[in-house]
Coordinates of C-alpha atoms in Angstrom, one line a residue:
M1 CA 7.7 48.4 47.9
K2 CA 5.7 45.8 49.8
K3 CA 6.0 42.6 48.3
K4 CA 4.0 39.2 48.8
R5 CA 5.9 35.9 48.0
I6 CA 4.5 34.1 45.6
S7 CA 5.1 30.3 44.1
A8 CA 6.7 30.5 41.2
F9 CA 3.6 28.4 39.1
F10 CA 1.0 31.1 40.0
L11 CA 3.4 33.7 39.1
T12 CA 4.0 32.2 35.6
I13 CA 0.3 31.9 35.0
A14 CA -0.2 35.7 36.1
L15 CA 2.6 36.8 33.5
L16 CA 1.0 34.8 30.9
S17 CA -2.3 36.7 31.3
G18 CA -0.4 40.0 31.4
S19 CA -1.6 40.8 34.9
L20 CA 1.5 41.0 36.9
S21 CA 4.8 43.2 35.9
S22 CA 7.7 40.8 34.7
T23 CA 10.5 42.7 36.9
A24 CA 9.7 42.9 40.5
Y25 CA 8.4 40.0 42.3
A26 CA 9.4 37.6 44.7
A27 CA 8.8 34.1 44.3
T28 CA 9.8 30.7 46.0
W29 CA 11.1 28.2 43.3
Y30 CA 11.2 24.5 44.3
M31 CA 14.2 22.5 43.6
E32 CA 12.3 19.1 43.1
D33 CA 10.9 20.8 40.0
G34 CA 14.3 21.2 38.0
D35 CA 17.6 22.7 37.8
V36 CA 17.7 26.5 38.1
I37 CA 19.7 29.3 35.8
V38 CA 19.6 32.9 37.9
S39 CA 20.7 35.4 35.3
A40 CA 21.0 39.3 36.0
S41 CA 21.9 42.3 33.6
E42 CA 21.7 45.8 33.4
S43 CA 18.4 45.3 32.0
G44 CA 17.2 43.4 35.3
Q45 CA 17.2 39.7 36.8
T46 CA 15.1 36.4 35.7
V47 CA 14.9 32.9 37.0
S48 CA 14.5 30.1 34.1
Q49 CA 13.4 26.6 35.4
N50 CA 11.6 24.3 33.0
N51 CA 11.8 26.5 29.8
N52 CA 9.9 28.8 31.7
T53 CA 11.8 32.7 32.2
I54 CA 10.4 35.0 35.0
G55 CA 11.7 38.1 36.1
D56 CA 12.4 37.6 39.9
N57 CA 14.7 40.5 41.6
D58 CA 14.5 38.3 45.2
P59 CA 13.7 34.7 44.2
T60 CA 13.9 31.9 47.1
F61 CA 14.8 28.6 46.5
T62 CA 13.8 25.6 48.7
N63 CA 12.2 22.1 49.0
R64 CA 8.8 21.2 49.5
D65 CA 10.0 18.6 52.0
S66 CA 13.3 19.4 53.3
S67 CA 14.0 15.5 54.4
V68 CA 14.4 14.3 50.8
A69 CA 17.6 15.3 48.8
S70 CA 16.8 16.9 45.3
D71 CA 19.5 16.6 42.7
S72 CA 18.7 20.1 41.0
T73 CA 21.3 22.5 40.5
I74 CA 21.3 26.4 40.6
T75 CA 23.7 28.4 38.3
I76 CA 24.1 31.6 38.3
K77 CA 25.2 33.7 35.3
T78 CA 25.5 38.0 35.4
S79 CA 27.1 40.7 32.7
D80 CA 27.3 44.0 32.7
D81 CA 28.5 44.2 36.3
A82 CA 25.1 43.2 37.8
T83 CA 25.2 40.9 40.6
A84 CA 22.4 38.0 41.2
N85 CA 20.7 38.2 44.4
I86 CA 19.0 34.9 45.6
T87 CA 18.0 33.1 49.0
I88 CA 18.3 29.4 49.9
E89 CA 16.0 28.3 52.5
D90 CA 15.8 24.9 53.9
I91 CA 17.4 23.6 50.9
N92 CA 18.4 19.7 50.6
L93 CA 20.6 19.1 47.7
K94 CA 22.9 15.8 46.8
H95 CA 25.0 15.9 43.8
S96 CA 27.6 13.4 41.7
Q97 CA 28.8 15.1 38.4
E98 CA 27.7 18.7 38.7
S99 CA 28.3 21.8 41.2
A100 CA 24.9 22.3 43.4
I101 CA 25.3 26.3 42.9
D102 CA 27.7 27.4 40.1
V103 CA 28.8 30.9 40.1
K104 CA 29.5 30.9 36.3
D105 CA 32.9 32.7 35.4
D106 CA 33.5 35.9 36.5
S107 CA 29.7 36.4 37.4
K108 CA 28.8 37.8 40.9
A109 CA 26.3 36.6 43.4
N110 CA 24.6 37.4 46.6
I111 CA 23.0 34.2 48.4
T112 CA 21.2 35.2 51.2
V113 CA 20.8 31.7 53.9
R114 CA 17.7 31.1 55.7
G115 CA 16.9 28.3 57.7
T116 CA 18.7 25.1 57.8
N117 CA 20.6 23.9 54.5
T118 CA 22.5 20.8 53.0
I119 CA 24.2 20.0 50.3
D120 CA 25.7 16.5 50.1
R121 CA 28.0 14.5 48.3
R122 CA 29.1 11.1 47.7
D123 CA 31.0 11.0 44.5
E124 CA 34.9 11.7 44.8
S125 CA 35.4 12.6 41.2
S126 CA 32.9 15.7 41.2
P127 CA 33.5 19.4 40.9
S128 CA 33.1 21.9 43.8
M129 CA 29.7 21.7 45.7
I130 CA 29.3 25.4 45.4
H131 CA 31.7 26.2 42.7
V132 CA 33.4 29.9 42.0
S133 CA 36.5 30.4 40.7
D134 CA 36.9 34.1 38.7
G135 CA 33.8 35.4 40.0
D136 CA 32.8 37.0 43.2
L137 CA 30.3 35.1 45.9
T138 CA 29.0 36.6 49.2
L139 CA 27.2 34.3 51.3
R140 CA 24.9 36.2 54.0
G141 CA 22.0 35.7 56.0
D142 CA 20.8 34.1 59.6
G143 CA 20.6 30.5 58.4
S144 CA 23.0 27.7 58.4
L145 CA 24.5 25.7 55.4
T146 CA 26.5 22.5 55.6
L147 CA 28.6 20.9 53.1
S148 CA 29.8 17.3 53.5
G149 CA 31.0 14.4 51.2
R150 CA 33.8 13.7 48.8
T151 CA 34.8 16.3 46.0
D152 CA 37.4 16.8 43.7
G153 CA 37.1 20.5 44.0
A154 CA 36.9 23.0 47.0
K155 CA 33.8 22.7 48.9
I156 CA 33.5 26.2 47.8
G157 CA 35.8 27.9 45.5
S158 CA 37.4 26.3 42.7
N159 CA 37.6 22.8 41.0
G160 CA 40.5 20.4 41.5
H161 CA 42.3 18.0 39.2
S162 CA 40.7 14.8 38.5
G163 CA 42.5 12.1 37.2
D164 CA 39.3 10.1 37.1
T165 CA 37.3 12.3 34.9
G166 CA 39.9 14.2 33.3
Q167 CA 38.5 17.4 35.0
G168 CA 41.7 19.9 34.8
E169 CA 42.7 21.9 37.8
E170 CA 41.5 25.6 38.0
D171 CA 42.5 28.6 39.9
F172 CA 40.6 30.6 42.3
T173 CA 41.1 34.2 41.5
G174 CA 37.6 35.6 42.2
S175 CA 36.3 36.6 46.1
I176 CA 34.2 34.6 48.7
H177 CA 32.5 36.8 51.5
I178 CA 31.2 35.2 54.3
T179 CA 29.3 37.6 56.4
D180 CA 26.2 39.1 58.5
D181 CA 25.1 35.9 61.2
V182 CA 25.6 33.1 58.4
T183 CA 26.7 29.7 60.0
I184 CA 28.5 27.7 57.4
S185 CA 30.1 23.8 58.0
A186 CA 32.4 22.4 55.4
T187 CA 33.5 19.4 56.9
R188 CA 35.2 16.0 56.3
E189 CA 33.7 13.0 57.1
Y190 CA 36.8 10.8 56.9
Y191 CA 40.5 10.8 55.6
N192 CA 40.8 8.5 52.7
P193 CA 44.0 8.7 50.7
S194 CA 42.4 8.7 47.3
D195 CA 40.5 12.0 48.3
T196 CA 41.8 15.1 46.7
G197 CA 43.7 17.7 48.2
S198 CA 41.6 20.6 47.9
A199 CA 40.6 23.1 50.3
A200 CA 37.3 23.3 52.1
I201 CA 37.1 26.4 50.9
G202 CA 39.6 28.1 48.4
S203 CA 41.3 26.3 45.5
G204 CA 41.3 22.9 44.2
E205 CA 43.9 20.6 43.8
K206 CA 46.6 22.3 42.0
G207 CA 44.9 25.2 41.7
N208 CA 46.6 28.5 42.2
F209 CA 45.4 30.8 44.9
T210 CA 45.4 34.8 43.9
G211 CA 41.6 35.5 45.0
T212 CA 40.1 36.8 48.6
I213 CA 38.3 35.5 51.4
T214 CA 36.5 37.4 53.7
I215 CA 35.1 36.4 57.0
D216 CA 33.6 39.0 59.0
G217 CA 30.5 40.2 60.5
N218 CA 29.0 37.6 62.8
A219 CA 29.3 34.6 60.8
K220 CA 30.6 31.0 62.0
V221 CA 32.9 28.8 59.8
N222 CA 33.7 25.7 60.0
A223 CA 36.4 24.6 57.6
D224 CA 37.7 21.0 57.7
A225 CA 39.7 19.5 55.0
T226 CA 40.6 16.4 53.0
W227 CA 43.6 14.6 53.0
C228 CA 46.5 17.3 51.5
G229 CA 43.9 20.3 51.5
P230 CA 44.0 23.3 53.6
G231 CA 41.1 24.5 55.5
I232 CA 41.1 27.8 54.2
G233 CA 43.5 28.5 51.2
C234 CA 45.5 26.9 48.3
G235 CA 44.8 23.1 47.6
E236 CA 47.5 20.7 47.4
K237 CA 50.2 21.5 44.3
G238 CA 49.3 25.3 44.0
D239 CA 50.7 28.3 45.0
Y240 CA 49.6 30.7 47.5
N241 CA 49.6 34.5 46.5
G242 CA 46.0 35.8 47.9
D243 CA 44.4 37.6 50.7
I244 CA 42.7 35.7 53.8
I245 CA 41.0 38.2 55.8
I246 CA 39.2 37.4 59.2
G247 CA 37.2 40.3 61.1
G248 CA 34.6 41.5 62.8
N249 CA 33.2 39.4 65.3
A250 CA 33.3 36.4 63.3
E251 CA 34.2 32.8 64.5
V252 CA 36.1 30.5 62.5
T253 CA 38.0 27.0 62.8
A254 CA 40.2 25.9 60.0
S255 CA 41.5 22.4 60.1
G256 CA 44.3 21.0 57.2
G257 CA 43.7 17.7 55.8
S258 CA 47.0 15.2 56.4
A259 CA 50.2 17.3 56.0
S260 CA 48.5 20.6 55.8
A261 CA 48.0 23.8 57.3
G262 CA 44.8 25.1 58.9
I263 CA 44.9 28.1 56.9
G264 CA 47.5 28.8 54.3
S265 CA 48.7 26.4 51.5
G266 CA 48.3 22.8 51.2
W267 CA 50.7 20.0 50.9
D268 CA 53.2 19.9 48.2
S269 CA 52.3 23.7 47.4
T270 CA 54.2 27.0 47.5
F271 CA 53.6 30.4 49.9
S272 CA 55.1 32.7 47.4
G273 CA 53.4 36.1 48.5
G274 CA 49.7 37.4 49.7
T275 CA 48.4 37.8 53.2
I276 CA 46.6 36.4 55.7
T277 CA 45.2 38.9 58.3
I278 CA 43.0 38.0 61.6
K279 CA 41.9 41.0 63.3
D280 CA 39.1 43.0 64.9
N281 CA 37.2 40.9 67.5
S282 CA 37.3 37.5 65.9
K283 CA 38.2 34.2 67.5
V284 CA 40.3 31.6 65.1
T285 CA 41.1 28.0 66.1
A286 CA 43.3 26.3 63.5
I287 CA 44.6 23.2 63.5
G288 CA 47.9 21.7 61.2
S289 CA 47.9 18.3 60.4
N290 CA 51.5 16.2 60.6
G291 CA 51.7 13.4 58.2
F292 CA 50.3 10.6 56.4
S293 CA 49.3 7.4 56.7
Q294 CA 52.4 6.0 55.0
N295 CA 54.1 6.6 58.5
T296 CA 55.5 10.1 57.2
S297 CA 55.7 13.0 59.9
C298 CA 55.6 16.4 58.7
S299 CA 55.6 19.4 60.8
N300 CA 53.2 21.6 59.4
P301 CA 51.9 24.7 60.9
A302 CA 48.3 26.0 62.1
I303 CA 48.9 29.0 60.0
G304 CA 51.5 29.5 57.1
A305 CA 53.0 27.4 54.7
S306 CA 53.0 23.6 54.5
E307 CA 55.8 20.9 53.7
K308 CA 56.6 20.2 50.1
A309 CA 57.0 16.9 49.3
N310 CA 60.4 14.9 47.7
P311 CA 60.1 11.4 45.9
N312 CA 60.4 10.0 48.8
Y313 CA 57.4 11.3 50.7
N314 CA 59.6 12.9 53.4
P315 CA 59.5 16.5 54.3
A316 CA 61.1 19.0 51.8
K317 CA 61.4 22.9 51.3
A318 CA 58.3 25.3 51.7
P319 CA 59.3 28.8 53.0
M320 CA 56.4 31.2 53.5
N321 CA 57.0 34.5 51.5
G322 CA 53.8 36.1 52.1
T323 CA 52.7 38.3 55.8
I324 CA 51.0 36.9 58.4
T325 CA 48.9 39.4 61.0
I326 CA 47.2 38.9 64.0
T327 CA 46.1 41.9 65.3
D328 CA 43.3 44.3 67.2
N329 CA 41.4 42.1 69.7
A330 CA 41.7 39.1 67.7
Q331 CA 41.9 35.7 69.7
V332 CA 43.9 33.1 67.9
K333 CA 44.4 29.2 69.4
I334 CA 46.4 27.0 67.0
G335 CA 47.0 23.3 67.4
S336 CA 48.5 19.9 65.8
D337 CA 46.4 17.3 64.5
T338 CA 47.9 13.7 65.6
K339 CA 45.9 11.4 63.5
F340 CA 48.6 11.0 61.1
G341 CA 52.0 11.4 62.2
T342 CA 53.5 12.5 65.1
S343 CA 52.5 15.5 67.5
R344 CA 54.2 18.3 66.9
T345 CA 54.5 22.1 68.7
P346 CA 51.6 24.3 66.9
L347 CA 53.2 26.9 64.6
I348 CA 52.6 29.7 62.8
G349 CA 54.9 30.4 59.9
E350 CA 56.7 28.0 57.4
A351 CA 57.1 24.2 57.9
S352 CA 60.7 23.6 56.5
S353 CA 64.0 24.5 57.8
E354 CA 65.9 25.1 54.7
P355 CA 65.8 27.4 52.5
T356 CA 63.5 29.8 54.6
G357 CA 61.4 32.3 53.0
T358 CA 61.3 35.7 53.3
G359 CA 58.1 36.3 54.8
K360 CA 56.7 38.6 58.0
I361 CA 54.5 37.7 61.2
E362 CA 53.1 40.4 63.1
I363 CA 51.2 39.7 66.0
S364 CA 50.0 43.2 67.6
G365 CA 47.2 45.3 69.3
N366 CA 45.7 43.6 72.0
A367 CA 45.9 40.4 69.9
A368 CA 46.1 36.5 72.1
V369 CA 47.5 33.5 70.4
S370 CA 47.7 30.5 72.4
N371 CA 48.2 26.8 72.4
I372 CA 44.5 24.9 71.8
D373 CA 44.9 22.5 74.7
G374 CA 45.7 26.0 77.2
S375 CA 49.3 24.6 78.3
S376 CA 51.8 23.5 75.8
D377 CA 54.6 25.0 73.9
I378 CA 53.6 27.0 70.3
A379 CA 56.3 28.1 67.7
I380 CA 56.2 31.3 65.6
G381 CA 58.7 31.8 62.2
G382 CA 60.1 28.4 61.1
G383 CA 60.0 25.1 61.8
T384 CA 63.5 25.1 63.3
A385 CA 65.4 28.1 64.1
S386 CA 67.4 28.6 61.5
S387 CA 64.5 30.0 59.9
T388 CA 64.9 33.7 58.3
I389 CA 61.1 35.0 58.8
D390 CA 61.0 38.3 60.3
I391 CA 58.7 38.4 63.7
S392 CA 57.2 41.6 65.3
I393 CA 55.4 41.3 68.9
G394 CA 53.5 43.9 70.1
A395 CA 54.2 45.0 74.0
N396 CA 50.5 44.5 74.7
T397 CA 49.6 41.1 73.2
N398 CA 49.2 37.8 75.2
I399 CA 51.2 34.8 73.2
N400 CA 50.5 31.2 75.3
G401 CA 50.0 33.6 78.9
T402 CA 52.8 35.9 78.6
K403 CA 52.9 39.7 77.6
G404 CA 54.5 40.6 74.5
S405 CA 56.9 42.3 75.9
D406 CA 58.2 40.0 78.3
I407 CA 58.3 37.3 75.2
L408 CA 60.7 39.7 73.4
D409 CA 62.9 40.1 76.6
G410 CA 62.7 36.3 77.0
K411 CA 60.9 35.6 79.8
S412 CA 59.0 33.1 78.2
S413 CA 59.5 29.1 78.4
N414 CA 56.5 28.2 76.2
V415 CA 56.8 30.4 73.3
K416 CA 59.6 29.9 70.3
L417 CA 60.4 31.9 68.0
N418 CA 62.2 30.4 65.6
T419 CA 64.5 32.6 63.3
V420 CA 67.9 33.9 62.9
K421 CA 66.5 37.5 62.8
T422 CA 66.1 39.7 66.2
P423 CA 62.5 39.8 66.8
T424 CA 61.2 43.3 67.0
L425 CA 58.6 45.3 68.9
V426 CA 55.7 46.7 66.9
P427 CA 55.3 50.5 67.7
E428 CA 52.4 51.7 69.7
S429 CA 49.9 53.1 67.6
A430 CA 46.7 55.3 67.9
P431 CA 43.9 53.7 69.0
A432 CA 41.9 51.9 66.5
V433 CA 39.1 53.5 64.3
E434 CA 35.9 52.3 63.5
P435 CA 36.8 49.8 60.9
V436 CA 35.9 50.8 57.4
A437 CA 34.0 48.5 54.9
S438 CA 34.1 50.8 52.1
V439 CA 35.5 54.4 51.0
S440 CA 33.8 56.4 48.0
N441 CA 35.1 60.4 47.8
G442 CA 33.4 61.2 51.4
F443 CA 31.3 58.7 52.1
R444 CA 31.9 55.5 54.2
Q445 CA 30.3 52.6 55.2
T446 CA 30.8 51.1 58.6
E447 CA 29.9 48.8 61.3
S448 CA 28.5 50.2 64.4
S449 CA 27.7 48.8 67.9
A450 CA 24.3 50.8 68.2
V451 CA 21.7 47.7 68.3
S452 CA 18.4 48.2 66.3
T453 CA 15.7 46.5 66.5
E454 CA 16.5 43.8 63.6
S455 CA 20.7 44.0 63.5
F456 CA 23.6 45.8 63.9
C457 CA 23.4 49.4 62.6
H458 CA 25.4 49.7 59.2
S459 CA 26.4 53.7 59.5
V460 CA 26.9 55.8 56.7
T461 CA 29.6 58.6 57.5
L462 CA 29.2 61.7 55.3
S463 CA 31.8 64.7 54.5
L464 CA 29.4 67.2 52.1
P465 CA 31.0 70.6 53.1
S466 CA 28.4 72.7 50.8
A467 CA 25.7 71.0 53.5
G468 CA 28.0 71.8 56.6
L469 CA 28.3 68.4 57.1
S470 CA 31.7 66.9 58.2
N471 CA 32.4 63.3 59.4
F472 CA 28.5 63.2 60.2
S473 CA 27.6 59.2 61.0
F474 CA 23.7 58.1 60.8
C475 CA 22.2 54.5 60.0
P476 CA 20.5 54.9 56.6
A477 CA 17.7 51.9 57.6
C478 CA 16.6 53.6 60.5
G479 CA 17.8 56.9 60.5
K480 CA 19.6 56.8 64.1
K481 CA 22.4 58.7 65.0
D482 CA 24.4 57.8 67.8
G483 CA 21.7 55.4 69.0
K484 CA 19.2 58.2 68.8
D485 CA 16.5 59.4 66.6
F486 CA 17.8 61.7 64.0
L487 CA 15.9 60.9 60.6
S488 CA 12.8 59.0 60.4
P489 CA 11.6 56.5 58.1
V490 CA 8.8 57.4 55.9
S491 CA 6.2 54.7 54.5
D492 CA 4.6 53.9 51.4
V493 CA 7.6 54.2 49.3
S494 CA 8.4 52.0 46.3
A495 CA 11.4 51.9 43.5
Q496 CA 12.2 50.6 40.5
A497 CA 15.0 50.7 38.3
V498 CA 15.2 53.3 35.6
T499 CA 18.9 52.2 34.4
G500 CA 21.1 49.5 35.8
T501 CA 19.9 46.9 38.5
L502 CA 18.0 47.4 41.3
P503 CA 19.2 44.9 43.9
A504 CA 16.8 42.8 46.2
G505 CA 15.8 45.0 49.2
S506 CA 13.5 47.5 50.4
P507 CA 13.4 51.5 49.2
V508 CA 14.1 53.5 52.5
L509 CA 13.9 57.3 52.9
C510 CA 14.7 58.7 56.0
I511 CA 13.9 62.4 56.5
G512 CA 14.6 65.0 59.2
T513 CA 16.0 68.3 59.9
L514 CA 19.9 69.5 60.5
D515 CA 20.7 71.7 63.3
N516 CA 20.4 74.7 60.9
G517 CA 17.1 74.2 60.2
V518 CA 17.4 72.8 56.5
G519 CA 15.6 69.6 55.9
I520 CA 17.6 66.5 54.8
M521 CA 16.6 63.2 53.2
S522 CA 18.4 59.9 52.8
A523 CA 17.8 57.6 50.0
A524 CA 18.9 53.8 49.9
V525 CA 18.0 50.2 49.1
I526 CA 18.0 48.4 52.4
K527 CA 18.7 44.7 53.2
H528 CA 19.5 42.9 56.5
H529 CA 19.6 46.7 57.6
R530 CA 22.4 47.3 55.2
A531 CA 22.4 49.7 52.2
V532 CA 23.1 47.7 49.2
Q533 CA 24.3 49.5 45.9
P534 CA 22.0 49.8 42.7
T535 CA 24.3 50.2 39.8
G536 CA 22.0 53.0 37.9
I537 CA 19.5 55.2 38.1
V538 CA 16.3 54.4 40.4
R539 CA 12.8 56.2 40.6
F540 CA 11.4 56.5 43.7
T541 CA 8.0 56.8 44.2
V542 CA 6.1 58.7 47.1
P543 CA 3.2 60.0 48.5
A544 CA 2.5 63.4 46.8
S545 CA 1.8 65.0 50.3
L546 CA 5.0 64.1 51.6
L547 CA 7.3 66.3 50.2
A548 CA 4.2 69.0 49.2
G549 CA 5.8 72.5 49.4
H550 CA 9.7 71.7 49.1
R551 CA 12.0 71.0 46.3
L552 CA 14.8 68.6 46.4
V553 CA 18.1 69.1 45.6
A554 CA 21.0 66.4 45.7
L555 CA 24.3 66.7 47.6
H556 CA 27.3 65.2 45.5
T557 CA 30.5 63.9 46.6
D558 CA 32.5 66.8 44.6
G559 CA 31.1 69.2 46.8
T560 CA 28.2 70.7 44.1
Q561 CA 24.7 70.5 44.2
S562 CA 21.9 70.0 41.7
E563 CA 18.1 70.2 41.4
I564 CA 15.9 66.9 41.3
V565 CA 13.1 67.1 39.3
M566 CA 9.7 65.8 40.7
T567 CA 6.9 64.6 38.3
P568 CA 3.7 64.2 39.9
D569 CA 2.3 60.5 38.4
N570 CA -1.4 61.2 39.6
A571 CA -3.0 63.4 42.7
Q572 CA -1.9 60.9 45.3
T573 CA 1.8 60.3 44.2
L574 CA 4.8 61.8 42.8
S575 CA 8.5 60.4 41.3
F576 CA 12.0 61.5 41.5
E577 CA 14.8 59.8 39.9
V578 CA 18.7 59.4 41.8
N579 CA 21.5 58.4 40.4
Y580 CA 24.0 55.5 42.2
A581 CA 26.4 54.9 39.5
A582 CA 29.8 56.8 39.4
N583 CA 29.2 60.0 37.2
G584 CA 30.9 63.6 37.0
S585 CA 29.4 64.6 40.2
D586 CA 29.8 61.3 42.4
S587 CA 31.2 58.1 42.8
A588 CA 29.4 54.8 43.1
F589 CA 27.8 54.8 46.7
P590 CA 24.6 53.0 47.9
V591 CA 23.4 56.0 50.2
R592 CA 22.4 59.3 48.3
M593 CA 21.6 62.9 50.3
I594 CA 18.9 65.3 49.0
L595 CA 18.4 68.5 50.5
L596 CA 14.6 69.6 51.3
L597 CA 14.2 72.7 50.6
P598 CA 11.1 75.4 50.4
E599 CA 9.8 76.0 47.3
A600 CA 10.3 79.7 47.3
S601 CA 13.8 79.5 48.2

């Protein structure tokens, strides 16, 4: 459905006059006009500002003058397993005592980032800039978002403990997904002992981390923490037992605050379990910080478990009991920040010497790990050789310029394997398959390398035996198969939700013919060349001539088929309904396949 973007003011007037529907418009909302509340449920999405509430499934929030900061906020509330969809474009927000964007409770939000966006704060005693604790947040798009200034909470994540305001610590149990071509910069401006030890992205000070942070696609992220927090992970005095996944073609730089890891746990925290995975073609630079301004020198890893503290601020015991994996074609550079304390050998693993953890470190595939300065030593395992960390290395890896098999043979002088256990060789595995983003009873959505006019194709692989399809892949946005024309998108298609939520995007039907001569059609809602998930039944409306002389038969993931009823709207159009939710014949999945059969068959 082709939609024109209109201002919120004129949309309000139109709704009051009864000339527009209240559910399918894409308005532009200006932050100078006041705080905004976005609400989404199975009945749709609304935006409220200045006591006006309007149905808007694809709102854009911006500033009239992006050079002047606004103190307005965006609050997101969802229910019924719905996801709110919004776009921020050239916003400039500056706050003191509230989060600029607050994903409430267990709400779900997709935020598309366009243009150049800035969120700033000068008051340390304040919550996270973009707050998410139990909920799910996705940041995507092709724009940039810069978060800077002082805060008690993570710049993106959960709130942190504040002695000034009485704000309590808050665990991070939800998810943060940074993807597409978005650029995120969550940075410090200076060290200050009064700053809290919250992560730049993750949990705030004293907050445990049991959630998931995923960075993939072509995203670029710079996470630079203040004082005692990691760039990405759990804040000071918390516990790390979650998952950090960096993959795709993402480029990530993560720097710890003083006495903290670049990726992992903050100072005086524990690392009781969980995983850190760096894979695919991602490029990661991780920098651990060593020491305080109190002339204390801590040895903190670039990736892993930071030091704990004893009453005299001296390094104490901080075992790493999780798993760190660097694999595929990932390239990782590690460094040691010398702003405070003495420079130490960059480390992957645990900072302490006794007692050590039961964790595992695996570097495999064609992964490369090196010192950020290109020449000096690196260490893997513990802060000393008495560590009991399990270390596994693949033969084809490159660690500080030496092949993995040669390192295991003792032929490297600049790679220290600090463990009392004998490092092992990772067995050679079968060639890596295309990374699978989601799997659903015969369907899977993957990211191929075929370039389309808009972005990378996001292919869907089908196994539908009743239609003679097995491991069959194509892009539901453009209809291409292996970069070649197969199905063709049709024009003049519109859609609306019958039940559940219709996500922001464009309804796309692609029609073609199988090798056996049978017509087939895909039905999806596409945003940024990717199929997005409706949560219920969607009614598609098409020109009547498109399907004249045909009947529609749905192909289900359990191997069955069923007739789809087509209803004439008038002489020009007809409609049919497709269920995207989990039901007796299908699992929830963003693409449905339909056979086009002659009416007589």
